[in-house]
PDB file of C-alpha atoms in Angstrom:
ATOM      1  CA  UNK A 188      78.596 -12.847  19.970  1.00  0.00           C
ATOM      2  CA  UNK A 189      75.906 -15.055  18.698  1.00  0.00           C
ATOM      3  CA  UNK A 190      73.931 -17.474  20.661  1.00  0.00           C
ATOM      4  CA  UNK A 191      75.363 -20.410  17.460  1.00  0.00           C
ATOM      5  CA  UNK A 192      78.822 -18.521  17.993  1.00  0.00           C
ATOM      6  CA  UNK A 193      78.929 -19.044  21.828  1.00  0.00           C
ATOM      7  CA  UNK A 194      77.918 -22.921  21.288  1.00  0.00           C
ATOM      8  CA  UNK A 195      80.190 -23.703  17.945  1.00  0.00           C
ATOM      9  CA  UNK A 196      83.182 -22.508  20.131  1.00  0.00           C
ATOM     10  CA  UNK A 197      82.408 -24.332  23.566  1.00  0.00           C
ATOM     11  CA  UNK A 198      81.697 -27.229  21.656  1.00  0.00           C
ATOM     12  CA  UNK A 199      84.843 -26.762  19.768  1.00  0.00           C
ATOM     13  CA  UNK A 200      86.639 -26.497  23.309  1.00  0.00           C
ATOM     14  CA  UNK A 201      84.935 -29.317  25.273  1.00  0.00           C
ATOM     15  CA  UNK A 202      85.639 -31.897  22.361  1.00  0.00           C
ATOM     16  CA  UNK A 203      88.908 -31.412  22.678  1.00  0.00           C
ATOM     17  CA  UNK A 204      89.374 -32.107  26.322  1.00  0.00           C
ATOM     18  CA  UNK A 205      88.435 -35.778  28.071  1.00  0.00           C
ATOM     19  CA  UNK A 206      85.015 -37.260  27.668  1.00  0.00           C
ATOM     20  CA  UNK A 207      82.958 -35.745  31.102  1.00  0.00           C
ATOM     21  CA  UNK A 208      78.842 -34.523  31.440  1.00  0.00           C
ATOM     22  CA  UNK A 209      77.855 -31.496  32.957  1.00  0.00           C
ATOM     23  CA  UNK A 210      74.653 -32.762  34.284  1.00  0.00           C
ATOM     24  CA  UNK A 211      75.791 -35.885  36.329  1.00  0.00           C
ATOM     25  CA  UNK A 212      78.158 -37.339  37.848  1.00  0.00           C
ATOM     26  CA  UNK A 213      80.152 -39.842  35.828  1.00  0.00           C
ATOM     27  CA  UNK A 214      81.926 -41.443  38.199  1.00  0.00           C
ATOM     28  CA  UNK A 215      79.219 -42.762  40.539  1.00  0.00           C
ATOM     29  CA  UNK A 216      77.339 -45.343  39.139  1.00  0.00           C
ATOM     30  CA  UNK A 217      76.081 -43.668  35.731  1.00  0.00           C
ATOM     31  CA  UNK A 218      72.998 -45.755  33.397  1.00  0.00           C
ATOM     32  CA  UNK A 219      73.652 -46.531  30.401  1.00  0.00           C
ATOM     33  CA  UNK A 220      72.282 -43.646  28.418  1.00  0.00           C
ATOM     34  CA  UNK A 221      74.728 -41.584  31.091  1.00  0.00           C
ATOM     35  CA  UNK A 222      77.644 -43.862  30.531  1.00  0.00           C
ATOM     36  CA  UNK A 223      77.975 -43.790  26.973  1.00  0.00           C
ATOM     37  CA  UNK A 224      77.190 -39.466  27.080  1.00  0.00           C
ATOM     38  CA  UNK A 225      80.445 -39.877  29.825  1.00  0.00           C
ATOM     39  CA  UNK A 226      82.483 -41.596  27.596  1.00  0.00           C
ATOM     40  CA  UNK A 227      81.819 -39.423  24.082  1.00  0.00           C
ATOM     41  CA  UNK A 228      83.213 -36.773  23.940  1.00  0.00           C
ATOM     42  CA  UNK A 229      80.582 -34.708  21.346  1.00  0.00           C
ATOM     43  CA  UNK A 230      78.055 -36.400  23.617  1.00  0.00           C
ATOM     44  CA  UNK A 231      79.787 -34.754  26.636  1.00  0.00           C
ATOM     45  CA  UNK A 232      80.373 -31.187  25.069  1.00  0.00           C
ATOM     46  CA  UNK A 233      76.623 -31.045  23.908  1.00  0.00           C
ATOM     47  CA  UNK A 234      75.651 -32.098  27.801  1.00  0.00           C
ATOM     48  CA  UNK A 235      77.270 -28.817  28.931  1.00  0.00           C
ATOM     49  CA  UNK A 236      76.465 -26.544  26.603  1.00  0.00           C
ATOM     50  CA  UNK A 237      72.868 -27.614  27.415  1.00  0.00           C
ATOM     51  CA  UNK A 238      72.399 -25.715  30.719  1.00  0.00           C
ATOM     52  CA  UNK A 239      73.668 -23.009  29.261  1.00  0.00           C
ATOM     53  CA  UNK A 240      71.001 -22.627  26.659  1.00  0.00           C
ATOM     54  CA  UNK A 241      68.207 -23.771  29.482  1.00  0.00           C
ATOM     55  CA  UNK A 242      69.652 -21.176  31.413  1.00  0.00           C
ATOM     56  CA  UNK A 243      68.553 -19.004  28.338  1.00  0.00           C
ATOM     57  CA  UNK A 244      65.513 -20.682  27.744  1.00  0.00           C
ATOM     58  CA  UNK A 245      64.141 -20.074  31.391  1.00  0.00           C
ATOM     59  CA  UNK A 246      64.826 -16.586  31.389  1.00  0.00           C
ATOM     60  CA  UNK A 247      62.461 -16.182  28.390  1.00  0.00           C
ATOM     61  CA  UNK A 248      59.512 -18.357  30.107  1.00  0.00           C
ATOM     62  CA  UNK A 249      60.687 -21.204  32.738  1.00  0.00           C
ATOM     63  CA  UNK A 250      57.038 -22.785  32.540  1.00  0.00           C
ATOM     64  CA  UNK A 251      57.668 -23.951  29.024  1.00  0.00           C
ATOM     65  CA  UNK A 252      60.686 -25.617  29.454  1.00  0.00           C
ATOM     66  CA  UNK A 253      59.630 -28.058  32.290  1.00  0.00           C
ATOM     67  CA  UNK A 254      57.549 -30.427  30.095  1.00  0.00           C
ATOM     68  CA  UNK A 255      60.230 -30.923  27.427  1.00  0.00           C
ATOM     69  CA  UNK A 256      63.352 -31.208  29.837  1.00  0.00           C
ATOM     70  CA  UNK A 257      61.288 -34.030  31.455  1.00  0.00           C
ATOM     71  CA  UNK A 258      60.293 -35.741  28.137  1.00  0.00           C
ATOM     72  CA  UNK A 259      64.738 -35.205  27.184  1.00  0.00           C
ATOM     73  CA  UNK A 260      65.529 -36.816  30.027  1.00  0.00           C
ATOM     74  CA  UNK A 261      62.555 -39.648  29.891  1.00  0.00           C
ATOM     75  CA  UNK A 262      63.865 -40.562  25.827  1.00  0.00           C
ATOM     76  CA  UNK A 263      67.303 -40.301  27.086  1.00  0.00           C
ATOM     77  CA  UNK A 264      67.132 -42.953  29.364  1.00  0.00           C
ATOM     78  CA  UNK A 265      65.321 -45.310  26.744  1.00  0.00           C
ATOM     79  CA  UNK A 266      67.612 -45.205  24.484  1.00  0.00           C
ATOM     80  CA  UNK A 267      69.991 -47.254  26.778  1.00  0.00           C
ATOM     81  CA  UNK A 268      73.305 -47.247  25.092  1.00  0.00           C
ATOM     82  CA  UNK A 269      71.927 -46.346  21.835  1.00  0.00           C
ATOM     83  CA  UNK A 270      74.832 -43.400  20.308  1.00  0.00           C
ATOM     84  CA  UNK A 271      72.666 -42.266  18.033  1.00  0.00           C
ATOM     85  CA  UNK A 272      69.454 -42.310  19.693  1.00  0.00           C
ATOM     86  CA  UNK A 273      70.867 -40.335  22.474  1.00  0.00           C
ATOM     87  CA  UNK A 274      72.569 -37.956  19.958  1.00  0.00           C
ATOM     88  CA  UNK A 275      69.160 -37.259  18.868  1.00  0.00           C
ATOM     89  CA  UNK A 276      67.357 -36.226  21.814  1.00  0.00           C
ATOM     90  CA  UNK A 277      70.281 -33.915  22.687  1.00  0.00           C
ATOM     91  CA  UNK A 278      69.902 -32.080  19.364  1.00  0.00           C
ATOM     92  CA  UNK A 279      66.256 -32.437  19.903  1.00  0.00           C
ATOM     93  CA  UNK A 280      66.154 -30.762  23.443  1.00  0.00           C
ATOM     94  CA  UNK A 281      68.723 -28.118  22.133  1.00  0.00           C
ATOM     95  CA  UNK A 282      66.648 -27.124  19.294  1.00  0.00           C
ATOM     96  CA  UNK A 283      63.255 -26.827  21.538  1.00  0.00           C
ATOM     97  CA  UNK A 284      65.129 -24.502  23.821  1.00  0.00           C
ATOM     98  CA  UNK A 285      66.679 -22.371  21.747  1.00  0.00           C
ATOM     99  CA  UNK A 286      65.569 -22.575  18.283  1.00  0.00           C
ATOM    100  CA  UNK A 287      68.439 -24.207  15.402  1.00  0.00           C
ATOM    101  CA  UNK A 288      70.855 -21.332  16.217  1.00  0.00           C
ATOM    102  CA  UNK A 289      71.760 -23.682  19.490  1.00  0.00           C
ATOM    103  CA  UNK A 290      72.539 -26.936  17.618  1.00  0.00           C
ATOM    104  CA  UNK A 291      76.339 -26.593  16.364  1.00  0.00           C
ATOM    105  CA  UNK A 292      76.638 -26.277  12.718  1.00  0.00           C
ATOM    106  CA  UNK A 293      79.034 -29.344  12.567  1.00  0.00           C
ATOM    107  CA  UNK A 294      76.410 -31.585  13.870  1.00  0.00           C
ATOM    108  CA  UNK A 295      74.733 -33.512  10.852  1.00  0.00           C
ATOM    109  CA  UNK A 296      71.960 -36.056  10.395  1.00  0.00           C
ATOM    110  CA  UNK A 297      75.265 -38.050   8.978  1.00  0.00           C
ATOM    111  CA  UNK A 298      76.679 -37.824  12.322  1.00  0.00           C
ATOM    112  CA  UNK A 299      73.534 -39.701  13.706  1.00  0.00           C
ATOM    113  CA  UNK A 300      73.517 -42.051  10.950  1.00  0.00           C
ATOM    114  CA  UNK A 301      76.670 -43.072  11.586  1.00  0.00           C
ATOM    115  CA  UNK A 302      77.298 -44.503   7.995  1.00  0.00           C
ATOM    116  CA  UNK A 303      74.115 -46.868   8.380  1.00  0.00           C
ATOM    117  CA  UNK A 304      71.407 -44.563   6.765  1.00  0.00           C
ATOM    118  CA  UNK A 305      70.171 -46.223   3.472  1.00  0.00           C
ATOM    119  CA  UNK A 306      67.590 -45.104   0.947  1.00  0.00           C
ATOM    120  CA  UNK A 307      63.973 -46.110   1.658  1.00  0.00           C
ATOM    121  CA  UNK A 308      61.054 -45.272   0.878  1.00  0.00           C
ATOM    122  CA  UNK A 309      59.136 -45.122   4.133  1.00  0.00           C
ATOM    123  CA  UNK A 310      60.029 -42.902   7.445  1.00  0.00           C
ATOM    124  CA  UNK A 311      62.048 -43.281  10.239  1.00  0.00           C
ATOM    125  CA  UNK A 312      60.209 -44.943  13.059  1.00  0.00           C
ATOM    126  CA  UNK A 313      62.757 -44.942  15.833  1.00  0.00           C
ATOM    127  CA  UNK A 314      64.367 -42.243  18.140  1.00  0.00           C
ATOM    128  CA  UNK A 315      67.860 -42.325  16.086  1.00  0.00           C
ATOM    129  CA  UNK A 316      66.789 -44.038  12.988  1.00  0.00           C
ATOM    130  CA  UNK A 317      68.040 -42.158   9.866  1.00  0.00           C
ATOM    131  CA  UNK A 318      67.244 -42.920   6.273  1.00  0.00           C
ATOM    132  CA  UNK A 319      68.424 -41.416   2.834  1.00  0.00           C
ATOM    133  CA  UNK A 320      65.904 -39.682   0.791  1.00  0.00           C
ATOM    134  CA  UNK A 321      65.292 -36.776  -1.922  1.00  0.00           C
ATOM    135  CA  UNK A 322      63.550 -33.989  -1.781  1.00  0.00           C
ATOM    136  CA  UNK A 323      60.514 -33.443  -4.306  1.00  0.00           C
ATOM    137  CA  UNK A 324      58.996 -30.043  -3.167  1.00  0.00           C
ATOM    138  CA  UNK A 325      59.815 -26.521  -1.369  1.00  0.00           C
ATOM    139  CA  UNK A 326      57.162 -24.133  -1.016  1.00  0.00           C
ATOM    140  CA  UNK A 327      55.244 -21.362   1.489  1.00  0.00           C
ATOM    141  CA  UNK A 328      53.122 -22.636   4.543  1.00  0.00           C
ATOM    142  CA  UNK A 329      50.606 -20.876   2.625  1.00  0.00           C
ATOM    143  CA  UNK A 330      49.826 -18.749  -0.108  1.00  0.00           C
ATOM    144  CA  UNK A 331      48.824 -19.580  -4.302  1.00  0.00           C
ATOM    145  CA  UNK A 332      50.961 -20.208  -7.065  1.00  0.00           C
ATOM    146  CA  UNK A 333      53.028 -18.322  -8.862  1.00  0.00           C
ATOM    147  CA  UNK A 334      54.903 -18.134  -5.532  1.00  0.00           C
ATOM    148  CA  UNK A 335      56.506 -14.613  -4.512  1.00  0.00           C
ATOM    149  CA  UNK A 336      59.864 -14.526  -2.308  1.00  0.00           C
ATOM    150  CA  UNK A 337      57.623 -12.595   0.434  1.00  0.00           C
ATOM    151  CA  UNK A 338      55.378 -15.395   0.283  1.00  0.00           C
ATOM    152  CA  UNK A 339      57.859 -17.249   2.547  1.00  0.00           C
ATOM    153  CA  UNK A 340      57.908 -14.832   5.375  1.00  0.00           C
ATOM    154  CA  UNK A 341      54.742 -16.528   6.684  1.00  0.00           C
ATOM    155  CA  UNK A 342      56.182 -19.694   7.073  1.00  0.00           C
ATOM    156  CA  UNK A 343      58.317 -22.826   4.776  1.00  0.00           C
ATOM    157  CA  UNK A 344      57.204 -26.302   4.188  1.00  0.00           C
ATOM    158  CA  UNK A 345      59.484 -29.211   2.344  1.00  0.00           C
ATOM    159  CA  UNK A 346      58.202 -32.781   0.905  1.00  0.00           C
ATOM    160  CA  UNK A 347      60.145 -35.940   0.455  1.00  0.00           C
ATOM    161  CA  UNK A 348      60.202 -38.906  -1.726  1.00  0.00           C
ATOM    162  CA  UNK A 349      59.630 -41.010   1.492  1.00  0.00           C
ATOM    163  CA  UNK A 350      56.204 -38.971   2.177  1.00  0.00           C
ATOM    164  CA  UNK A 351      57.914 -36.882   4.805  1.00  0.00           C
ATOM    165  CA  UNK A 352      56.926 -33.436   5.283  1.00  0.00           C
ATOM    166  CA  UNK A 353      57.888 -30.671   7.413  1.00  0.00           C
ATOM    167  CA  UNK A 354      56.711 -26.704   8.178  1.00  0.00           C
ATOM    168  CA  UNK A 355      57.661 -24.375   9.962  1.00  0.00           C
ATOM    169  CA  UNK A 356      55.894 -20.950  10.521  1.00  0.00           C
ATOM    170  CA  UNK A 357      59.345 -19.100   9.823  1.00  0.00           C
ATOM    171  CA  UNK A 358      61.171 -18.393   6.950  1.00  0.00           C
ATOM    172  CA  UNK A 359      63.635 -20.934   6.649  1.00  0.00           C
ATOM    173  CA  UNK A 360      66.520 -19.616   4.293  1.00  0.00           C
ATOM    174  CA  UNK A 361      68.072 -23.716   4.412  1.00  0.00           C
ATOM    175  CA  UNK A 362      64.530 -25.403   3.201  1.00  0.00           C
ATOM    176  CA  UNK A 363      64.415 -22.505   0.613  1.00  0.00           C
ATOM    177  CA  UNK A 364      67.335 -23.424  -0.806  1.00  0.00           C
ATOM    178  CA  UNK A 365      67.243 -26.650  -1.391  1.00  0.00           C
ATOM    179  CA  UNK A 366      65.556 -28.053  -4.523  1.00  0.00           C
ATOM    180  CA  UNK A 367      63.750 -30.421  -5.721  1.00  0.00           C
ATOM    181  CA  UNK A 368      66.187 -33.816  -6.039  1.00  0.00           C
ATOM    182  CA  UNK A 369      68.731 -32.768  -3.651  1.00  0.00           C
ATOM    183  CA  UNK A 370      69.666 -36.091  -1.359  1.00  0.00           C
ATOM    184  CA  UNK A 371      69.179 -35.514   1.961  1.00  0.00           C
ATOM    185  CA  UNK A 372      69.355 -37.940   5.331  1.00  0.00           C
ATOM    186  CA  UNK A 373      66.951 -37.631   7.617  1.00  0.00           C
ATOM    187  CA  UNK A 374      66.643 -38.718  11.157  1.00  0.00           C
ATOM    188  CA  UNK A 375      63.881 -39.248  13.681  1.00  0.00           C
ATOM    189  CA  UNK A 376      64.781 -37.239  16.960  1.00  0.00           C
ATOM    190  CA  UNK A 377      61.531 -36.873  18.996  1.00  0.00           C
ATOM    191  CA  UNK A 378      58.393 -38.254  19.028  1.00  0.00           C
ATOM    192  CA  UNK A 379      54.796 -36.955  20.362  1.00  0.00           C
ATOM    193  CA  UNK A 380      54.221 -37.301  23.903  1.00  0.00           C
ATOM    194  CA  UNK A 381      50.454 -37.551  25.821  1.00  0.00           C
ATOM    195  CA  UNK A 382      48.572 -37.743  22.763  1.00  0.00           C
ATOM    196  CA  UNK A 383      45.175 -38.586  22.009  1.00  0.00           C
ATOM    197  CA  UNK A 384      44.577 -42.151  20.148  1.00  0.00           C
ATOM    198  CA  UNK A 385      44.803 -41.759  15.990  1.00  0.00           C
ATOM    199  CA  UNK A 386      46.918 -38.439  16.576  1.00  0.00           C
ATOM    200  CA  UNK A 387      50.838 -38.575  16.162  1.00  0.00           C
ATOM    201  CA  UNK A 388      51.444 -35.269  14.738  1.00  0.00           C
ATOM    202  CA  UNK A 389      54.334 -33.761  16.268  1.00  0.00           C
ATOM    203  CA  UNK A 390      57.274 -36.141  15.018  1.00  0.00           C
ATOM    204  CA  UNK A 391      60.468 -34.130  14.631  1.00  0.00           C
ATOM    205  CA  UNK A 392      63.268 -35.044  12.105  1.00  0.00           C
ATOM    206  CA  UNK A 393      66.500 -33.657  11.505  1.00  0.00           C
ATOM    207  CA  UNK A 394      67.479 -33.066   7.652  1.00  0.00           C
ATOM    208  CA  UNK A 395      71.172 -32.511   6.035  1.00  0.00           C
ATOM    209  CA  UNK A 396      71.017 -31.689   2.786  1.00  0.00           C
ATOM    210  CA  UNK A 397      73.817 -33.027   0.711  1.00  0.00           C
ATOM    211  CA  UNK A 398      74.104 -30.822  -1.285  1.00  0.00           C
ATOM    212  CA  UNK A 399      73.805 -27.680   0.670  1.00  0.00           C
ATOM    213  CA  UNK A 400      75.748 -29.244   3.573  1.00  0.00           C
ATOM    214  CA  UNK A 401      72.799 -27.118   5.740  1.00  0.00           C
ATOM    215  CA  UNK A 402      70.742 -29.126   8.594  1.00  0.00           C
ATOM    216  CA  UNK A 403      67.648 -28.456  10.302  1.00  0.00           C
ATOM    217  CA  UNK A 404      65.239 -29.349  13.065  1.00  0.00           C
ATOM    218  CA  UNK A 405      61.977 -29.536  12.581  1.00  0.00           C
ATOM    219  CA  UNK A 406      58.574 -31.177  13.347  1.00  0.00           C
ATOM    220  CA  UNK A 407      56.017 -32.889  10.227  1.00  0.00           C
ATOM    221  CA  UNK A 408      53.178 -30.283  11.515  1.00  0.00           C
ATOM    222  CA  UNK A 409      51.680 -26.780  11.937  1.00  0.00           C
ATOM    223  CA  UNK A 410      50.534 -28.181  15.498  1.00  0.00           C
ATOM    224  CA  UNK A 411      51.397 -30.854  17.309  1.00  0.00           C
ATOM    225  CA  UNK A 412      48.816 -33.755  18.574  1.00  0.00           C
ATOM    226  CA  UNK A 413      46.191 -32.571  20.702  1.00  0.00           C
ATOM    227  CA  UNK A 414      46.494 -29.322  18.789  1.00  0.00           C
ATOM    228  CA  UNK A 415      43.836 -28.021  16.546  1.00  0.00           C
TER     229      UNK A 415
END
């Protein structure tokens, strides 16, 4: 079974039952980023499944997954009762660990936006902020016109009419098949942490096409600040 398999059907499961966390206990006395994941019930499933793919995750290399479970947590907590900024860093910490395969295929940026995402021309700025926007460009990380299907083995970049961009250094069969026009929303789920001043590469959005009906994490940049 696959890793998006195992998740799809516990989340499936979980949603269906009461509203509950698997990380704390929800009925001491929970803060508000805890109460409102205690009282949701997608909130709550996607709390549970998330040991299970840090289990995974720490398997693979525990050292790398300190740093962003401590930045989760940190983002968590400031989004206060925030629904969709706490949505976000779940999908965000989910996708870190263990890649878009580990973020259920229901989840959407519309289910962040919660019917508030509007066109505009200019980016997200907050943790949970969405917007509406069109894609104007899909291409290779790198490589020369005319553009070969191999050429996106080494990596997949997408532009937006907003002046978003995002790459990724895998093929990414979702960004290569969208097109130029499709609508898309687009949400801000994590932003740069410890970096130096004039550097805020790093900012990761997650994209539903609406066209496709496919979704994706991922961040604006080859590296992230501090990076070369």
């Amino acid at each position: 079974m696959t890793m998006w398999r195992a998740v799809t059907i516990a989340l499936t499961m979980l949603i269906a039952t009461s509203a509950h966390a698997g990380s704390f206990d929800c009925k001491g006395v929970p803060s508000p980023d805890e109460r409102i994941v205690c009282n949701d019930p997608l909130l709550s499933a996607l709390d549970t499944v998330l040991p299970r793919v840090q289990e995974k995750a720490e398997k693979d290399n525990k050292a790398e997954t300190r740093k962003p479970l401590r930045d989760f947590t940190s983002d968590r907590s400031a989004c206060g009762s925030d629904r969709s900024c706490v949505l976000s860093t779940y999908i965000a910490i989910l996708g870190k660990l263990g890649g878009d395969n580990s973020i259920p295929a229901d989840v959407t940026a519309n289910i962040i936006a919660a019917g508030r995402a509007k066109p505009s021309p200019t980016l997200p700025q907050k943790i949970g902020q969405c917007a509406v926007t069109n894609v104007t460009a899909v291409h290779p990380r790198v490589g020369q016109d005319p553009v070969k299907d191999e050429d996106y083995n080494s990596g997949t970049g997408i532009e937006y009419a907003n002046k978003g961009y995002q790459v990724s250094y895998a093929r990414e069969e979702a960004l290569i098949a969208s097109k130029p026009g499709d609508k898309v929303t687009m949400c801000l789920i994590s932003t740069p942490k410890r970096c130096p001043a004039g550097d805020d590469r790093g900012r990761e959005y997650f994209v539903t096409n609406a066209r496709t009906g496919q979704s994706w994490a991922m961040a604006d940049s080859q590296h992230a600040c501090g990076g070369p």
